[in-house]
XYZ file of C-alpha atoms in Angstrom:
261
model
C 20.074 0.624 31.469
C 18.911 3.353 29.391
C 15.274 3.696 27.960
C 16.640 4.593 24.554
C 17.207 0.843 23.820
C 13.372 0.806 23.130
C 13.806 2.914 20.089
C 15.782 0.323 17.813
C 13.551 -2.367 19.064
C 10.356 -0.506 18.121
C 11.636 0.231 14.645
C 11.199 -3.450 13.385
C 8.089 -4.027 15.420
C 6.425 -0.924 13.763
C 7.589 -1.483 10.128
C 7.301 -5.191 9.743
C 4.035 -5.681 11.609
C 2.532 -2.485 9.788
C 3.454 -3.490 6.296
C 2.185 -6.985 6.614
C -1.088 -5.699 7.992
C -1.306 -3.195 5.167
C -0.531 -5.991 2.612
C -3.020 -8.411 4.122
C -5.844 -5.754 4.298
C -5.252 -4.699 0.635
C -5.200 -8.254 -0.606
C -8.518 -8.964 1.203
C -10.137 -5.935 -0.330
C -8.922 -6.809 -3.966
C -10.204 -10.323 -3.554
C -13.746 -9.158 -2.419
C -13.883 -6.381 -5.142
C -12.326 -8.253 -8.160
C -12.628 -11.831 -7.628
C -16.087 -13.518 -8.173
C -14.958 -16.958 -7.423
C -11.901 -18.962 -5.915
C -8.790 -18.059 -7.713
C -5.174 -17.453 -6.974
C -4.370 -14.086 -5.463
C -0.756 -14.163 -6.570
C -0.534 -13.675 -10.357
C 2.142 -12.446 -12.661
C 0.260 -9.038 -12.595
C -0.112 -9.117 -8.900
C 3.141 -10.152 -7.554
C 3.362 -9.496 -3.619
C 6.318 -7.133 -3.646
C 6.543 -4.624 -0.953
C 5.992 -2.020 -3.660
C 2.486 -3.344 -4.134
C 1.568 -2.451 -0.551
C -0.728 0.481 -0.206
C -1.530 1.048 -3.944
C -5.141 1.688 -3.135
C -6.552 3.979 -0.419
C -6.869 3.828 2.503
C -3.933 1.307 2.799
C -1.716 3.830 0.723
C -2.080 6.378 3.462
C -1.147 3.916 6.127
C 1.948 2.713 3.885
C 2.911 6.249 3.436
C 2.780 6.940 7.280
C 4.607 3.661 8.207
C 7.406 4.531 5.701
C 7.850 8.291 6.806
C 7.576 7.228 10.521
C 10.219 4.503 9.859
C 12.420 6.913 8.095
C 12.443 9.386 10.828
C 13.199 6.585 13.344
C 16.133 5.461 11.186
C 17.519 9.024 11.100
C 17.369 9.257 14.902
C 18.915 5.810 15.377
C 21.729 6.486 13.006
C 22.431 9.779 14.765
C 22.439 8.275 18.335
C 24.720 5.445 17.107
C 27.085 8.000 15.707
C 27.098 10.040 18.755
C 27.474 6.878 21.006
C 30.577 5.735 19.006
C 32.191 9.122 19.464
C 31.389 9.199 23.165
C 32.649 5.670 24.069
C 35.455 5.340 21.570
C 36.414 7.813 18.774
C 35.306 9.069 15.608
C 36.399 7.353 12.541
C 35.742 7.131 8.848
C 33.471 4.097 9.142
C 31.353 5.986 11.842
C 31.044 9.078 9.572
C 30.211 6.966 6.452
C 27.589 5.095 8.480
C 25.983 8.312 9.269
C 25.786 9.562 5.759
C 24.596 6.218 4.250
C 21.963 5.966 7.036
C 20.496 9.274 6.186
C 20.572 8.883 2.527
C 18.710 5.485 3.012
C 16.141 7.402 5.183
C 15.662 9.872 2.211
C 15.027 6.923 -0.222
C 12.496 5.315 2.175
C 10.551 8.447 2.256
C 10.373 8.503 -1.556
C 9.219 4.793 -1.706
C 6.413 5.489 0.917
C 4.953 8.688 -0.663
C 5.384 7.680 -4.340
C 3.424 4.565 -4.788
C 4.510 2.425 -7.657
C 1.166 2.474 -9.482
C 0.904 6.322 -9.286
C 4.505 7.467 -9.786
C 6.514 4.593 -10.871
C 9.745 6.498 -11.781
C 10.034 8.296 -8.408
C 9.151 5.148 -6.606
C 11.959 3.114 -8.150
C 14.305 6.163 -7.773
C 13.615 5.932 -4.081
C 14.021 2.110 -3.994
C 17.302 2.522 -5.846
C 18.502 4.771 -3.318
C 17.233 3.036 -0.229
C 18.197 -0.578 -0.959
C 21.938 -0.090 -1.864
C 22.496 2.485 0.812
C 20.685 0.244 3.495
C 23.013 -2.552 2.375
C 26.135 -0.446 2.635
C 24.989 0.788 5.955
C 24.719 -2.632 7.609
C 28.114 -3.605 6.225
C 29.725 -0.453 7.676
C 28.235 -0.998 10.856
C 29.373 -4.747 10.961
C 32.856 -3.578 10.304
C 32.593 -0.911 12.917
C 31.252 -3.304 15.434
C 34.380 -5.579 14.895
C 36.722 -2.668 15.123
C 35.241 -1.345 18.450
C 34.707 -4.905 20.076
C 36.570 -5.521 23.242
C 34.525 -8.001 25.141
C 33.335 -11.446 24.220
C 29.747 -10.152 24.207
C 30.669 -7.377 21.685
C 32.567 -9.983 19.422
C 29.390 -12.149 19.637
C 27.179 -9.362 18.440
C 29.788 -8.598 15.705
C 29.588 -12.168 14.557
C 25.759 -11.978 14.505
C 25.566 -8.707 12.616
C 28.006 -10.197 10.119
C 25.656 -13.161 9.480
C 22.765 -10.865 9.043
C 24.643 -8.632 6.635
C 25.746 -11.620 4.464
C 22.030 -12.917 4.474
C 20.888 -9.372 3.414
C 23.393 -9.238 0.664
C 22.404 -12.643 -0.774
C 18.676 -11.706 -0.601
C 19.346 -8.455 -2.207
C 21.252 -9.787 -5.247
C 18.765 -12.626 -5.722
C 15.987 -10.326 -5.677
C 17.412 -8.013 -8.071
C 18.263 -10.773 -10.471
C 14.878 -12.449 -10.338
C 12.972 -9.291 -10.669
C 14.390 -8.763 -14.158
C 13.022 -11.935 -15.337
C 9.414 -12.332 -16.630
C 8.888 -16.014 -15.139
C 5.965 -16.495 -12.789
C 8.137 -18.468 -10.579
C 11.160 -16.166 -10.519
C 9.033 -12.876 -10.015
C 7.490 -14.492 -6.777
C 10.938 -15.759 -5.787
C 12.088 -12.081 -6.237
C 9.182 -11.014 -3.854
C 10.201 -13.451 -1.285
C 13.808 -12.342 -1.286
C 12.795 -8.680 -1.156
C 10.813 -9.427 1.957
C 13.740 -11.306 3.450
C 16.097 -8.407 2.657
C 13.847 -5.816 4.365
C 13.063 -7.872 7.324
C 16.740 -8.595 7.858
C 17.748 -5.001 7.637
C 15.104 -3.967 10.138
C 16.076 -6.597 12.591
C 19.660 -5.366 12.060
C 18.732 -1.983 13.383
C 16.896 -3.738 16.299
C 20.296 -5.082 17.410
C 21.498 -1.540 18.286
C 19.537 -2.041 21.461
C 22.756 -3.823 22.706
C 24.461 -0.403 22.539
C 21.680 2.032 23.202
C 21.329 0.461 26.718
C 24.517 2.396 27.567
C 23.381 5.815 26.205
C 23.425 8.530 28.872
C 22.936 12.371 29.254
C 26.604 12.864 28.211
C 25.770 11.458 24.815
C 23.105 14.060 24.363
C 25.458 16.722 25.628
C 28.174 15.654 23.231
C 25.795 15.409 20.358
C 24.439 19.034 21.029
C 28.060 20.258 21.034
C 28.773 18.618 17.680
C 31.649 16.502 18.812
C 33.214 19.373 20.811
C 34.279 16.751 23.570
C 36.758 15.387 21.048
C 38.139 18.697 19.812
C 38.523 19.881 23.548
C 40.232 16.594 24.382
C 42.719 16.994 21.673
C 43.397 20.581 22.606
C 43.844 19.560 26.240
C 46.297 16.826 25.076
C 48.320 19.370 23.091
C 48.320 21.649 26.014
C 49.462 19.024 28.453
C 52.111 17.802 26.068
C 53.486 21.500 25.781
C 53.206 21.987 29.506
C 55.072 18.747 30.011
C 57.796 19.917 27.572
C 58.234 23.386 29.352
C 58.216 21.811 32.652
C 61.101 19.600 31.956
C 64.226 20.709 33.792
C 66.780 22.037 31.354
C 69.950 20.047 31.207
C 72.590 21.398 33.588
C 75.155 23.062 31.572
C 78.678 22.349 32.782
C 80.456 25.113 34.486
C 83.222 26.011 32.023
C 85.093 27.996 34.628
C 85.090 25.086 37.117
C 86.277 22.728 34.351
C 89.077 25.147 33.553
């Protein structure tokens, strides 16, 4: 069992716990600073969206740190998953597309964390517009890839579990986007709830990669450092063996024309 399996588990632990702590601390500070008596903390002007985390210092610094660290961890996890698939199976379009969408999602997450909605709304929403759809596309591609590579019953069970998480994330993302466009107090808060459900589901999806990362070895790192050279060399060796087999085949015995005559 490889220690690399700790990496995908630590991603949801860090991001989910960190963002909840930042949101709680900020809500407490706003309550002490702005409220002179008992009132509701969740109003139409203060919907508890993830974007509202860290709008004031020092929580904004921690929110930026969590998003930047999470983005780096996403890039590493996606890259290791890409290399592990090549090592154990073979490269394919789904694997390459997952690598691309995962890294684009990480870039959007950096923008979300470093450009808070109250200070740079346009850049923040651009980052969210990049991170949310690409993360949804990533989990969908990985679910399909898991089904394609599954051979044992445990791998099929993991594929079923990831498919359920993908469908839950898709429903939450669609409902969050639809309700976010409304001006109703209830629908705005429903949008915030579905946004949290979507992000938590995606982070937990990354945590399921511990199932595959338990089998990562030094060969995975060697193959990754060679940029997939193992596959290319294997293909070349296969061609050489095929050519050698062709040349090594005995030539058909030509009939002796003189003896026939």
